[in-house]
Short mmCIF file of C-alpha atoms and ligand atoms in Angstrom, two decimals:
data_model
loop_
_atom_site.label_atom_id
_atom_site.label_comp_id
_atom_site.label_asym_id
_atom_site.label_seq_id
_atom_site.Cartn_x
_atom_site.Cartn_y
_atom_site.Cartn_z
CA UNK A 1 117.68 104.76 94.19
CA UNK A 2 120.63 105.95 92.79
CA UNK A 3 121.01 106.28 89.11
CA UNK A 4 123.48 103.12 88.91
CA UNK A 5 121.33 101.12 91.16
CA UNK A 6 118.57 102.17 89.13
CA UNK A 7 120.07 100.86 85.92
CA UNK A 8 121.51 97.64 87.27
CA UNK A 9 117.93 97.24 88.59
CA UNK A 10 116.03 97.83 85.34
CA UNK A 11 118.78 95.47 83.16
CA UNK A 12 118.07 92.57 85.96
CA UNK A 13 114.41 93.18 85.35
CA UNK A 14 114.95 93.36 81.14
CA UNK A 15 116.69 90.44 81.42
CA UNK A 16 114.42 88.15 83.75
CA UNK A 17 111.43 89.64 81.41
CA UNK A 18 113.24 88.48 78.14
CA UNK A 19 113.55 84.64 79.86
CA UNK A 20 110.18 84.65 79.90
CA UNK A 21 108.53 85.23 76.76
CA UNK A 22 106.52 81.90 75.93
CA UNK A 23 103.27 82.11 75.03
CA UNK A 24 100.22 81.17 77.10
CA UNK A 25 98.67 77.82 77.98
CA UNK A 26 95.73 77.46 76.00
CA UNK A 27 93.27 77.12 79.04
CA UNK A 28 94.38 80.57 79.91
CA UNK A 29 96.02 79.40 83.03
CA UNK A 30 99.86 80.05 83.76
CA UNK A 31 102.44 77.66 82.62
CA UNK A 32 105.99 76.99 84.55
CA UNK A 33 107.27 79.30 81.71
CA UNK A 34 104.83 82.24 81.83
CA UNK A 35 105.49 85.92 81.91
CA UNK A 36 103.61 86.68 85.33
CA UNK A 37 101.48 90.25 84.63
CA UNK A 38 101.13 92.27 87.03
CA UNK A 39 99.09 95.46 87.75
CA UNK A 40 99.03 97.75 91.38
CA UNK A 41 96.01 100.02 92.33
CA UNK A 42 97.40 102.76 94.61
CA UNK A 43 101.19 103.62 93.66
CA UNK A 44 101.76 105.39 96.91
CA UNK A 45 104.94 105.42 99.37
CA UNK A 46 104.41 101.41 100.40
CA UNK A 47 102.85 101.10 96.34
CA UNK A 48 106.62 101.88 94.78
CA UNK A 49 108.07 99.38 97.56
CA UNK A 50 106.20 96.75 96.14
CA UNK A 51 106.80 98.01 92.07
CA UNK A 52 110.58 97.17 93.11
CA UNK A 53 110.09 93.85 94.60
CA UNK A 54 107.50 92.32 91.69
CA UNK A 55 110.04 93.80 89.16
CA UNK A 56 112.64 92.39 90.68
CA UNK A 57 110.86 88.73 90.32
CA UNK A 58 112.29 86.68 87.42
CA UNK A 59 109.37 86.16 85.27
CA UNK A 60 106.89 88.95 85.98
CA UNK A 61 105.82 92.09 84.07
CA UNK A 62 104.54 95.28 85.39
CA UNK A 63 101.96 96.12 82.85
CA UNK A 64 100.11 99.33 85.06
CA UNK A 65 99.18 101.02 87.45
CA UNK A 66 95.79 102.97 88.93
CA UNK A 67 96.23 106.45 91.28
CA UNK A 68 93.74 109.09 91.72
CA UNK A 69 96.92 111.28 92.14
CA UNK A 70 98.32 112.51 88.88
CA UNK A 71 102.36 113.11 91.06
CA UNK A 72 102.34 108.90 91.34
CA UNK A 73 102.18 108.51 87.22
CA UNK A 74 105.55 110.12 87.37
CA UNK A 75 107.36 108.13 90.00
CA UNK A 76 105.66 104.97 88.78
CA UNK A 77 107.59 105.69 85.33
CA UNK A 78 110.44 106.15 86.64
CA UNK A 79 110.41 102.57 88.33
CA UNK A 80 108.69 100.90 85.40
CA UNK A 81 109.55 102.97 82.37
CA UNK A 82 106.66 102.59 79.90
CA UNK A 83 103.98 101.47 82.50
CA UNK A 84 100.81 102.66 81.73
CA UNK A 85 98.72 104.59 84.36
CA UNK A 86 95.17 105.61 84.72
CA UNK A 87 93.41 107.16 87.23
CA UNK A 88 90.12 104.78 87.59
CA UNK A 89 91.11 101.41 89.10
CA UNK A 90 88.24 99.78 87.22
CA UNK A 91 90.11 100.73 83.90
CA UNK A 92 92.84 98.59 85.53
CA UNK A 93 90.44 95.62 86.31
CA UNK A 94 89.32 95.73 82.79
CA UNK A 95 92.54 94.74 81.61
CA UNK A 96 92.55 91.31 79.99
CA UNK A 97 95.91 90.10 79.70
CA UNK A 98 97.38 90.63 83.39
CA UNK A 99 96.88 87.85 85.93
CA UNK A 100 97.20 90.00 89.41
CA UNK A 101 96.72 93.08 91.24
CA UNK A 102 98.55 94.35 93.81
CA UNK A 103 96.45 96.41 96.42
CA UNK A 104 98.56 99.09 98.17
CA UNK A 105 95.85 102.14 98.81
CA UNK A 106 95.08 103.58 102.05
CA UNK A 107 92.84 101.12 104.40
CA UNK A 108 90.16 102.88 104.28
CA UNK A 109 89.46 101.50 100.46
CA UNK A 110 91.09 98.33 100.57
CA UNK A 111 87.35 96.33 101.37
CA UNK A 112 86.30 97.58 97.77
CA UNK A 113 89.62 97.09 95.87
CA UNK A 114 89.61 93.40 97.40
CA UNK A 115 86.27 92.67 96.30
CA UNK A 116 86.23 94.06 92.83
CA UNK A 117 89.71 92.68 92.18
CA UNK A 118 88.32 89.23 92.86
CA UNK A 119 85.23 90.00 90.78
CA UNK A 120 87.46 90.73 88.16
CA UNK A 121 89.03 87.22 88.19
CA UNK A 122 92.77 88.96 89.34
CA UNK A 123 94.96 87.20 91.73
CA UNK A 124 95.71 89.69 94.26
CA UNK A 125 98.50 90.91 96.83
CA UNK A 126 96.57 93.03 99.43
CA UNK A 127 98.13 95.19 101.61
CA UNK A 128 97.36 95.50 105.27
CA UNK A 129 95.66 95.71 107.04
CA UNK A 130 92.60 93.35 105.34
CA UNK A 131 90.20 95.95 105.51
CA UNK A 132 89.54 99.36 107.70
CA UNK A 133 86.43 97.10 109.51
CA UNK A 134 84.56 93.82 110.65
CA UNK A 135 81.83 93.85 108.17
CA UNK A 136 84.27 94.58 105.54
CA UNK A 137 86.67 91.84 106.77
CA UNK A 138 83.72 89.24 106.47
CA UNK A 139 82.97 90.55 103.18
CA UNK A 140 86.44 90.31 101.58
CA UNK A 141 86.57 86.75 103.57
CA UNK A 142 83.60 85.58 101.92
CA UNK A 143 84.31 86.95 98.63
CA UNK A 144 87.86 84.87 98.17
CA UNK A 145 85.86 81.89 99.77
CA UNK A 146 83.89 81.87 96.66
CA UNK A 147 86.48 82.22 94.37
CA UNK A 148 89.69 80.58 93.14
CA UNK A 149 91.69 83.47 93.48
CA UNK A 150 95.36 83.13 95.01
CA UNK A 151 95.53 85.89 97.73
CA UNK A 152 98.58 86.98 99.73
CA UNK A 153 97.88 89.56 102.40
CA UNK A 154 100.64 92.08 102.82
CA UNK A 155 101.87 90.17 106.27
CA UNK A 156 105.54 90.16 104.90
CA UNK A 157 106.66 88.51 108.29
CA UNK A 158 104.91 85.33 108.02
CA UNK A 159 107.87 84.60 104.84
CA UNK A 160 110.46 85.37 106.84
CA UNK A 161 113.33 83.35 108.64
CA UNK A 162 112.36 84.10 112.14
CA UNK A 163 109.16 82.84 111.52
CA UNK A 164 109.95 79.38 110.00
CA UNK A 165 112.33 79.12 112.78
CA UNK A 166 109.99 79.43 115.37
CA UNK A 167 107.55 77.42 113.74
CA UNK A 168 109.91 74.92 113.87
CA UNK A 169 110.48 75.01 117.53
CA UNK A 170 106.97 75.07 118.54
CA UNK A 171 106.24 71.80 116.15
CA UNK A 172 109.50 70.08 117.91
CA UNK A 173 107.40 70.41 120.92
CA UNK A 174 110.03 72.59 123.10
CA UNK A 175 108.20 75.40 124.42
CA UNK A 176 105.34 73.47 125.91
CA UNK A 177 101.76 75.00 126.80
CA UNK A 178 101.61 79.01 126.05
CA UNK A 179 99.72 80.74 127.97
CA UNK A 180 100.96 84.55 127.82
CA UNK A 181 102.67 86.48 124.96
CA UNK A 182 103.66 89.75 125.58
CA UNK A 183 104.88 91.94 122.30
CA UNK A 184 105.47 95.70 121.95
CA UNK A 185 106.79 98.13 119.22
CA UNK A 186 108.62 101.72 119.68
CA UNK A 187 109.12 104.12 117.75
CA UNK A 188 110.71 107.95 118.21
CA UNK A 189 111.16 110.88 116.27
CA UNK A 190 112.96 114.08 116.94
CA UNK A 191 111.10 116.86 118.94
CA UNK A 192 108.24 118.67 116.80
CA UNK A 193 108.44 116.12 113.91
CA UNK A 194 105.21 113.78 114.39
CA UNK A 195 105.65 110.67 113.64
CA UNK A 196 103.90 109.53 110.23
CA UNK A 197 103.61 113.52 109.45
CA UNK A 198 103.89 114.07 105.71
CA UNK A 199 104.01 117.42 104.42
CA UNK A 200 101.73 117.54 101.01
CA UNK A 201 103.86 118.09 98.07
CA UNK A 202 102.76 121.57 96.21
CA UNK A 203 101.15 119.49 93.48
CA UNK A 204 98.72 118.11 96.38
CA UNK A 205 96.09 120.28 94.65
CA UNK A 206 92.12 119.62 93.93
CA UNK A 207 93.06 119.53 90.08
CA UNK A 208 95.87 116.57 90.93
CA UNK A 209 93.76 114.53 93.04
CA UNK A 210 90.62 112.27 92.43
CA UNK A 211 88.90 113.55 95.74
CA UNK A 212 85.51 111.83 95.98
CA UNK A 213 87.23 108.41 95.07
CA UNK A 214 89.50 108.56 98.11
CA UNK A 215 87.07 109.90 100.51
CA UNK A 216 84.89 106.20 99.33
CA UNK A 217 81.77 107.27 101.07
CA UNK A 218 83.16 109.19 103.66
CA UNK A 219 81.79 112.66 104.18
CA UNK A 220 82.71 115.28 101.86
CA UNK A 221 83.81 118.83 103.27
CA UNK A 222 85.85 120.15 100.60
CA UNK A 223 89.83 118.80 99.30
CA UNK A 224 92.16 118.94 102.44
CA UNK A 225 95.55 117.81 101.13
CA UNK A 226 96.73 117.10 104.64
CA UNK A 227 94.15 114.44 105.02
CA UNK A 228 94.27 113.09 101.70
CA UNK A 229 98.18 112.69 102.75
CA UNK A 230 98.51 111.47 106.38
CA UNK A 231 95.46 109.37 106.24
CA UNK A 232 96.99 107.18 108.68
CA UNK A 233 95.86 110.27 111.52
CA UNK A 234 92.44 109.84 111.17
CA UNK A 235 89.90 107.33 112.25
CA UNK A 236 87.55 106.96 108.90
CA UNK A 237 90.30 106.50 106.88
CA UNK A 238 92.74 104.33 109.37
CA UNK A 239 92.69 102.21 112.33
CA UNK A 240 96.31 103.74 113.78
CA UNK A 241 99.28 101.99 115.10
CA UNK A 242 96.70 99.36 116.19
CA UNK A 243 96.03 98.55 111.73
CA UNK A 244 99.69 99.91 111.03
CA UNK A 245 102.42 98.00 112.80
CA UNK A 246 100.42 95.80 115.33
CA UNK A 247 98.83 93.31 112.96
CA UNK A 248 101.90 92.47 111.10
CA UNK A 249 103.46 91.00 115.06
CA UNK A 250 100.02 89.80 116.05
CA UNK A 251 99.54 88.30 112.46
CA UNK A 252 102.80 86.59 113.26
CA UNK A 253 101.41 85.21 116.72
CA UNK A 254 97.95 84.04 115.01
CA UNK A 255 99.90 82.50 112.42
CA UNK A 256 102.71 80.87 115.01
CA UNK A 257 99.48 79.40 117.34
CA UNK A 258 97.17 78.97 115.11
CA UNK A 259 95.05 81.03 117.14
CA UNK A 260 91.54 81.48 116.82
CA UNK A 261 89.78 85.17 116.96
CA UNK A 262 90.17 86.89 120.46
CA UNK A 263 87.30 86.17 123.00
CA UNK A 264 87.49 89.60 124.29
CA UNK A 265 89.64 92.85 123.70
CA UNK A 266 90.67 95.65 126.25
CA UNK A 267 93.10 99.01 124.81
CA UNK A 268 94.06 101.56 126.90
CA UNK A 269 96.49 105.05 126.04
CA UNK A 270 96.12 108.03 124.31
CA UNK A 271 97.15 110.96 121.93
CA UNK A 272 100.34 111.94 124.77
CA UNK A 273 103.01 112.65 122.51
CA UNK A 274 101.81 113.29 119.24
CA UNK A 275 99.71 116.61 119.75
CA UNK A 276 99.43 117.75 116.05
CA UNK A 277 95.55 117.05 115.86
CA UNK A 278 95.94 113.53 115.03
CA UNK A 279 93.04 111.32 116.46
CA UNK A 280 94.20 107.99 116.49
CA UNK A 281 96.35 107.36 119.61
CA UNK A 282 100.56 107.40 119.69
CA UNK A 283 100.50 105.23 123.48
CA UNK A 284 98.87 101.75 123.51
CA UNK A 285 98.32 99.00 126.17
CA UNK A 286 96.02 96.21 124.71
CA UNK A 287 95.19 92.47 125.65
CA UNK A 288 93.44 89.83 123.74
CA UNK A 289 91.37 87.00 125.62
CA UNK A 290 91.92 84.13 123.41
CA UNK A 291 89.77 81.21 124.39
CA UNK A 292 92.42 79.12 124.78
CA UNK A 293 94.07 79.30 127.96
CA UNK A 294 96.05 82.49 126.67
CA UNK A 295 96.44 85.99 126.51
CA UNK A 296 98.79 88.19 124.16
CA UNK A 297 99.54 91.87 124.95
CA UNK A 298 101.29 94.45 122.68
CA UNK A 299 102.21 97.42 123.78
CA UNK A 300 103.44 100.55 121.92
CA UNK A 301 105.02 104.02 121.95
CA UNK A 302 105.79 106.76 119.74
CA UNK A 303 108.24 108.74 121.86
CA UNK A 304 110.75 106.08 123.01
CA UNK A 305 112.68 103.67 120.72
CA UNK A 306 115.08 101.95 122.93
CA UNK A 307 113.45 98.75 123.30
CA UNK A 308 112.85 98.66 119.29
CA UNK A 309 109.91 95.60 118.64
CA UNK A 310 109.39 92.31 119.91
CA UNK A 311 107.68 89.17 120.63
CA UNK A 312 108.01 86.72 123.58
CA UNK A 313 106.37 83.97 123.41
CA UNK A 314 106.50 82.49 127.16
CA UNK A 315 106.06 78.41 127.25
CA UNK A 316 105.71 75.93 129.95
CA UNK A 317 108.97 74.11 128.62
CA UNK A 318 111.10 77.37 126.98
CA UNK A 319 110.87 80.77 125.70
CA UNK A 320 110.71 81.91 121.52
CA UNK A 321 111.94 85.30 122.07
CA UNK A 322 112.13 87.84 118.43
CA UNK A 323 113.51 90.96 118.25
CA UNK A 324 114.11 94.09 116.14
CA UNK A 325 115.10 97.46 116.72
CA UNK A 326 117.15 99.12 119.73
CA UNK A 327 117.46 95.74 121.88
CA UNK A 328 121.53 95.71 122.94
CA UNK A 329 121.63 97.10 125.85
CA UNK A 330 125.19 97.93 126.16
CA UNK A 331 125.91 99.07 122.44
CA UNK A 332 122.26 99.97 121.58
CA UNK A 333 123.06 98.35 118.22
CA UNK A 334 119.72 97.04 116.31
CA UNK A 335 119.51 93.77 114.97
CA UNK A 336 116.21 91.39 114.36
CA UNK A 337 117.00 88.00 115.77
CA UNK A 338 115.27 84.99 117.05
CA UNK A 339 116.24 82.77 120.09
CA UNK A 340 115.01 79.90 121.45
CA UNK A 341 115.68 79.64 125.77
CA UNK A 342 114.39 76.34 127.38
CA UNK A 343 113.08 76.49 130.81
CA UNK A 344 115.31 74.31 132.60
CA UNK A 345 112.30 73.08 135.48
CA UNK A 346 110.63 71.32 132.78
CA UNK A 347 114.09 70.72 129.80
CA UNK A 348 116.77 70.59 132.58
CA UNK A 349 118.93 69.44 129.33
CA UNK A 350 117.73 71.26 126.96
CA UNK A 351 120.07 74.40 124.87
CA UNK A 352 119.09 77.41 123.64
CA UNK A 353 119.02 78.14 120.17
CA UNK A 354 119.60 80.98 117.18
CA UNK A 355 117.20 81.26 114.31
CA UNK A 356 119.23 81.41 111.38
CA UNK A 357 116.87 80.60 108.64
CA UNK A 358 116.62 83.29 105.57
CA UNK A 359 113.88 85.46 104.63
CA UNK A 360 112.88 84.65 101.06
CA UNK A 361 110.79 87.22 99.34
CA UNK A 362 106.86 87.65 99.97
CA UNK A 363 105.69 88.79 97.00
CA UNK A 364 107.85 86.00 94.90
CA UNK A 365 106.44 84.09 97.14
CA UNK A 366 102.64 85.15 96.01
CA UNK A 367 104.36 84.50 92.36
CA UNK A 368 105.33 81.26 92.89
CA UNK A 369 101.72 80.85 93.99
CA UNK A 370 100.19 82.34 91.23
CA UNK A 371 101.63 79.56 88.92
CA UNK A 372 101.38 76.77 91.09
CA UNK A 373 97.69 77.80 92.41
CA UNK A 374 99.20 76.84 96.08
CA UNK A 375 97.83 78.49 99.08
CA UNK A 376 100.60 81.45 99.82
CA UNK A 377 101.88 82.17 103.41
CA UNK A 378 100.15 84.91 104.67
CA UNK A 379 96.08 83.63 103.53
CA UNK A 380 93.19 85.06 103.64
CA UNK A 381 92.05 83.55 106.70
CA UNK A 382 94.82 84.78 108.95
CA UNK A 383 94.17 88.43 106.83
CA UNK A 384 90.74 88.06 108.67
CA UNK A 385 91.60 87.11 112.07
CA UNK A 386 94.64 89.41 112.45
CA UNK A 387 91.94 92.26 111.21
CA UNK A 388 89.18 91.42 113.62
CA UNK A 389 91.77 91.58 116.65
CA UNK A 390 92.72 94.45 115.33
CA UNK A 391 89.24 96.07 115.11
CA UNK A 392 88.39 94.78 118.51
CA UNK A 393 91.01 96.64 119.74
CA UNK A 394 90.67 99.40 118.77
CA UNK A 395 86.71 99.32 119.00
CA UNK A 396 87.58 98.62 123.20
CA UNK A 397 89.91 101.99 123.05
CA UNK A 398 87.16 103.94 121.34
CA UNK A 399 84.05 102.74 123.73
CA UNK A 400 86.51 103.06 126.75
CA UNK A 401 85.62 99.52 127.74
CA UNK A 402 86.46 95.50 127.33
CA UNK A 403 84.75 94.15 124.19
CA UNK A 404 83.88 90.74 123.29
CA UNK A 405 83.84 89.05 119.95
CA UNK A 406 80.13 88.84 119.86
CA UNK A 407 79.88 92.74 120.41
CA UNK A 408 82.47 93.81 118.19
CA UNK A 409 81.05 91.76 115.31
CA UNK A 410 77.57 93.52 115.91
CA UNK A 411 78.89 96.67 115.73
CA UNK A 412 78.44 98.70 112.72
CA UNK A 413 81.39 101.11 112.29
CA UNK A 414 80.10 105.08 111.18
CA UNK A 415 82.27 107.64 109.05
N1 NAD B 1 103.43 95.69 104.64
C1 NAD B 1 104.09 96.75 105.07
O1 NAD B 1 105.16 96.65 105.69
C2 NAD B 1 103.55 98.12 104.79
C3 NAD B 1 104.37 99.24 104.96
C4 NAD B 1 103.81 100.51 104.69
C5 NAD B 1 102.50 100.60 104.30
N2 NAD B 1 101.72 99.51 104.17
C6 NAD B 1 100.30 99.62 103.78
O2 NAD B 1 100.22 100.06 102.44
C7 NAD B 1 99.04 100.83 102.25
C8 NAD B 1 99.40 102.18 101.65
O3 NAD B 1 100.21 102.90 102.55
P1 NAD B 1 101.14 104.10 102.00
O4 NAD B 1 101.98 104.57 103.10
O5 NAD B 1 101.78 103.66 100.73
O6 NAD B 1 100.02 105.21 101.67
P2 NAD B 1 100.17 106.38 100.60
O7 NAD B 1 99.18 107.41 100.96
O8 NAD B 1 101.61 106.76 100.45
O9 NAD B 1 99.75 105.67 99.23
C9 NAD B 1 98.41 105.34 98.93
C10 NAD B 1 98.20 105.62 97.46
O10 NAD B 1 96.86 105.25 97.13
C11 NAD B 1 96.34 106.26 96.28
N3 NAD B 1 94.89 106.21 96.34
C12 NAD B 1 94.07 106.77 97.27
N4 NAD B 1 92.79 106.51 96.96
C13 NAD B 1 92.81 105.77 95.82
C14 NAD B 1 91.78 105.20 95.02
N5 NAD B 1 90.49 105.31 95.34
N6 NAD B 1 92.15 104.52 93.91
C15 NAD B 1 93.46 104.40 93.57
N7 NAD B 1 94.47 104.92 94.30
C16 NAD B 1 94.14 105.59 95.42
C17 NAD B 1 96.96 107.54 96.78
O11 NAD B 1 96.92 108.55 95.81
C18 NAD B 1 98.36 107.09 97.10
O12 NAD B 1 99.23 107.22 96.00
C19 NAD B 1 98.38 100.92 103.62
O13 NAD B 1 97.40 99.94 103.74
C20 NAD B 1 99.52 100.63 104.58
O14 NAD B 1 99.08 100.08 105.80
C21 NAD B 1 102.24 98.26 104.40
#
């Protein structure tokens, strides 16, 4: 952010604090008029996103923030100025006057930081994916089942235009009986640059970093910065491209079909591009079995960006086809879109179409929520499914094999 940016930024957010300022309903629970309070646990990369979007909602208040690394205090001040940081995220949780947390710590911990945030009586914005496993998934599931909490999973898409747009054509009854979506995602960086790579900053030292509470059970074998900062490379801590980029499209599928979980998963690829030690793989075939007449595939590169990402959804009586990225093939110009093509055998008169609805905000939209105690777009529930076809997924890659639902909620993941 640039300095005037910065400032135009933190007078918008003065001034939509200062509108808000009347006191609290006696019950405790949010009026119309409330100052929203907000804290984050996990102020990373994705963390500071998210400090500029709930800052930047009329009517909230960033109140603090918990990191077990000491650089984040710093950057989180210079977003919030005055925001007070700790480095325990139960010191967070014991906070009485802020309604919500925002979860946005590496997957690996996001099972616990669900669980005790609901505990805790928060409303909470979790990142994605849910959680790093099944078990987990059912836990965090079965936690917010039991409480009044209003949850918003970090599934950004399900606000946006494209996908009230195609909603809307599939509820007009246009595209007919699905039986196959294909979807893929490609990414590319320049030679001997891996893709997610982050170089640790010098201050990436033992003293800077709370260790054992990232590492949240795993084994111990001493501070390695590089792990601690690409996370995303390694299986106890992440679940890959698979837990990165594919749940957000195959959230937006779930969500679009109301699908149920997948019947069966198969994943094929490998580590072929990225060679830097990584384990989690940079080439990706999968397909789900869903039990209902359908199957969705998503497929995925890291050393190839022309096609950018996409979803097709192929119907009996037209097409809902949603891209992003590298898709013109003449200019190579990126832009996300959403069309709608009819399949003239069974709508000889029907016309295609162009999405053109906006993209409101998520996270107001978890706001908005908060006050209203309304169900926000991207629940719980589809948190859960999206995470076990996720985890099925990449639970067939692992065991080299095609894994059913039954199987893949017996299996108890190891560190
Ligand atoms: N929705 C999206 O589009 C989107 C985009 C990027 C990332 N994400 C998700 O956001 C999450 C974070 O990703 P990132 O790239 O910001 O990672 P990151 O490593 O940059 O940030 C994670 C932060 O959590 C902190 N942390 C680690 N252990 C902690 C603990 N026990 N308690 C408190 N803080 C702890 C780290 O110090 C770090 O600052 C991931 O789940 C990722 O999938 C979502």
């Amino acid at each position: 952010m640039t300095g005037n940016t910065r400032r135009a930024f933190l007078k918008e957010t003065a001034i939509a604090s200062a509108a808000f300022l009347a006191p609290r309903l006696a019950s405790g629970a949010l009026g119309a008029n409330d100052r929203v309070r907000v804290a984050m646990i996990g102020a990373g990369s994705r963390g500071q996103d998210l400090l500029k979007q709930v800052a930047g909602v009329p009517g909230t208040q960033v109140v603090a923030i918990a990191d077990v690394y000491t650089r984040r205090f710093d950057e989180a001040k210079q977003i919030v100025p005055g925001i007070q940081t700790f480095d325990d995220y139960r010191r967070v949780l014991d906070l009485k006057d802020i309604d919500g947390v925002i979860v946005a710590t590496p997957l690996h911990i996001h099972a616990r930081h669900f669980v005790d945030t609901v505990a805790a009586g928060k409303d909470l914005y979790a990142e994605k994916t849910m959680t790093w496993s099944i078990p987990e998934a059912e836990r965090c599931r079965e936690a917010a089942r039991k409480s009044d909490r209003v949850i918003q999973i970090g599934l950004q898409h399900q606000t946006g235009g494209p996908f009230a747009d195609a909603k809307k054509w599939m509820s007009d009854g246009i595209v007919g009986k699905v039986t196959q979506v294909d979807s893929w995602m490609s990414r590319n960086t320049p030679h001997g640059q891996g893709q997610w790579v982050r170089q640790p900053p010098a201050d990436c030292t033992a003293q800077n970093v709370g260790w054992t509470a990232f590492l949240n059970g795993r084994p111990d074998k001493g501070f390695d910065p590089y792990r601690f900062m690409n996370w995303r490379l390694f299986w106890m801590f992440s679940g890959g491209n698979v837990t990165e980029n594919m749940i957000h499209q195959m959230a937006w599928i779930m969500g679009l079909l109301d699908l149920p979980l997948p019947a069966a998963a198969y994943m094929s690829g490998g580590v072929f591009s990225e060679k830097d030690g990584r384990e989690v793989p940079d080439t990706i075939a999968i397909t789900l079995d869903f039990p209902n007449d359908l199957i969705v595939t998503w497929q995925s590169t890291f050393s190839n960006r022309r096609y950018g990402l996409g979803q097709k959804i192929l119907g009996s009586d037209g097409t809902i086809e949603y891209t992003a990225g590298a898709t013109d093939m003449v200019s190579g110009e990126s832009e996300e879109q959403i069309r709608y093509y009819p399949e003239k055998v069974n709508r000889p008169d029907g016309a295609a179409i162009t999405g053109k609805s906006p993209t409101p905000s998520h996270m107001a939209n978890w706001i908005d929520c908060m006050r209203n105690r309304k169900t926000p777009n991207a629940p719980v529930e589809l948190g859960y499914r999206s995470a076990v076809a996720a985890h099925m997924a990449n639970l067939s890659y692992r065991q080299k094999r095609r894994i059913t639902l039954a199987e893949a909620k017996a299996f108890q993941p190891e560190f």
